[in-house]
Amino acid sequence: MGLLAEVSGNVTAIGYGLAAIGPGIGVGIIFGQGVQAIARQPEAYGLIRQNMLLGFVLTEALALIGLVAPFIFQAL
């Protein structure tokens, strides 16, 4: 008697969950490296913070595109 996995509900939720892994890792890297850079060079706080926030915004934009894409490109 074999066990079969059954997926119920919307499969796009699973796709978005997988698509959110990349931006999640990216945000962690951005802020981790930003804190290290500020600790090493506190006088460059403004520039580092600005670049850190810009990287965060661009990374989160990828996550939002991953959220919206299934609704735009759904099969008819």
mmCIF file of C-alpha atoms in Angstrom:
data_model
loop_
_atom_site.group_PDB
_atom_site.id
_atom_site.type_symbol
_atom_site.label_atom_id
_atom_site.label_comp_id
_atom_site.label_asym_id
_atom_site.label_seq_id
_atom_site.Cartn_x
_atom_site.Cartn_y
_atom_site.Cartn_z
ATOM 1 C CA MET A 1 0.000 0.000 0.000
ATOM 2 C CA GLY A 2 1.735 3.185 -1.216
ATOM 3 C CA LEU A 3 1.232 6.582 0.277
ATOM 4 C CA LEU A 4 0.527 9.418 -2.109
ATOM 5 C CA ALA A 5 1.063 13.041 -1.244
ATOM 6 C CA GLU A 6 -1.938 15.183 -2.025
ATOM 7 C CA VAL A 7 -1.778 18.925 -2.518
ATOM 8 C CA SER A 8 -4.991 20.725 -1.787
ATOM 9 C CA GLY A 9 -5.630 24.412 -2.189
ATOM 10 C CA ASN A 10 -3.772 26.871 -4.332
ATOM 11 C CA VAL A 11 -0.394 25.685 -5.589
ATOM 12 C CA THR A 12 0.754 29.285 -6.124
ATOM 13 C CA ALA A 13 1.089 29.597 -2.340
ATOM 14 C CA ILE A 14 3.728 26.887 -2.431
ATOM 15 C CA GLY A 15 5.437 28.639 -5.341
ATOM 16 C CA TYR A 16 5.512 31.942 -3.503
ATOM 17 C CA GLY A 17 6.853 30.251 -0.398
ATOM 18 C CA LEU A 18 9.737 28.903 -2.436
ATOM 19 C CA ALA A 19 10.216 32.254 -4.201
ATOM 20 C CA ALA A 20 10.441 34.081 -0.859
ATOM 21 C CA ILE A 21 13.479 32.082 0.232
ATOM 22 C CA GLY A 22 15.875 34.035 -2.020
ATOM 23 C CA PRO A 23 14.853 37.528 -0.910
ATOM 24 C CA GLY A 24 14.808 36.348 2.712
ATOM 25 C CA ILE A 25 18.404 35.208 2.451
ATOM 26 C CA GLY A 26 19.295 38.408 0.590
ATOM 27 C CA VAL A 27 17.879 40.659 3.307
ATOM 28 C CA GLY A 28 19.826 38.731 5.945
ATOM 29 C CA ILE A 29 23.052 39.129 4.003
ATOM 30 C CA ILE A 30 22.437 42.837 3.349
ATOM 31 C CA PHE A 31 21.850 43.748 6.989
ATOM 32 C CA GLY A 32 24.510 41.403 8.333
ATOM 33 C CA GLN A 33 27.180 42.863 6.082
ATOM 34 C CA GLY A 34 25.883 46.388 6.694
ATOM 35 C CA VAL A 35 26.253 46.038 10.460
ATOM 36 C CA GLN A 36 29.768 44.667 10.006
ATOM 37 C CA ALA A 37 30.689 47.568 7.722
ATOM 38 C CA ILE A 38 29.354 50.138 10.197
ATOM 39 C CA ALA A 39 31.270 48.443 13.020
ATOM 40 C CA ARG A 40 34.485 48.620 10.996
ATOM 41 C CA GLN A 41 34.012 52.160 9.702
ATOM 42 C CA PRO A 42 31.584 54.160 11.883
ATOM 43 C CA GLU A 43 32.375 57.443 10.126
ATOM 44 C CA ALA A 44 30.771 56.099 6.919
ATOM 45 C CA TYR A 45 27.470 55.345 8.694
ATOM 46 C CA GLY A 46 25.326 57.546 6.413
ATOM 47 C CA LEU A 47 26.632 56.093 3.164
ATOM 48 C CA ILE A 48 26.522 52.509 4.399
ATOM 49 C CA ARG A 49 22.988 52.940 5.750
ATOM 50 C CA GLN A 50 21.815 54.491 2.477
ATOM 51 C CA ASN A 51 23.235 51.632 0.406
ATOM 52 C CA MET A 52 21.877 49.082 2.881
ATOM 53 C CA LEU A 53 18.348 50.468 2.604
ATOM 54 C CA LEU A 54 18.568 50.663 -1.183
ATOM 55 C CA GLY A 55 19.610 47.008 -1.333
ATOM 56 C CA PHE A 56 16.776 46.098 1.041
ATOM 57 C CA VAL A 57 14.194 47.875 -1.129
ATOM 58 C CA LEU A 58 15.398 46.198 -4.314
ATOM 59 C CA THR A 59 15.446 42.787 -2.639
ATOM 60 C CA GLU A 60 11.938 43.224 -1.265
ATOM 61 C CA ALA A 61 10.757 44.300 -4.729
ATOM 62 C CA LEU A 62 11.756 40.838 -5.956
ATOM 63 C CA ALA A 63 9.662 39.270 -3.217
ATOM 64 C CA LEU A 64 6.661 41.401 -4.162
ATOM 65 C CA ILE A 65 7.066 40.488 -7.829
ATOM 66 C CA GLY A 66 7.046 36.836 -6.753
ATOM 67 C CA LEU A 67 3.805 37.476 -4.874
ATOM 68 C CA VAL A 68 2.042 39.287 -7.729
ATOM 69 C CA ALA A 69 3.300 37.201 -10.680
ATOM 70 C CA PRO A 70 0.990 34.195 -10.135
ATOM 71 C CA PHE A 71 -2.044 36.486 -10.209
ATOM 72 C CA ILE A 72 -0.903 38.159 -13.428
ATOM 73 C CA PHE A 73 0.162 35.017 -15.277
ATOM 74 C CA GLN A 74 -2.491 32.590 -14.139
ATOM 75 C CA ALA A 75 -3.740 30.037 -16.630
ATOM 76 C CA LEU A 76 -7.011 30.899 -18.301
#
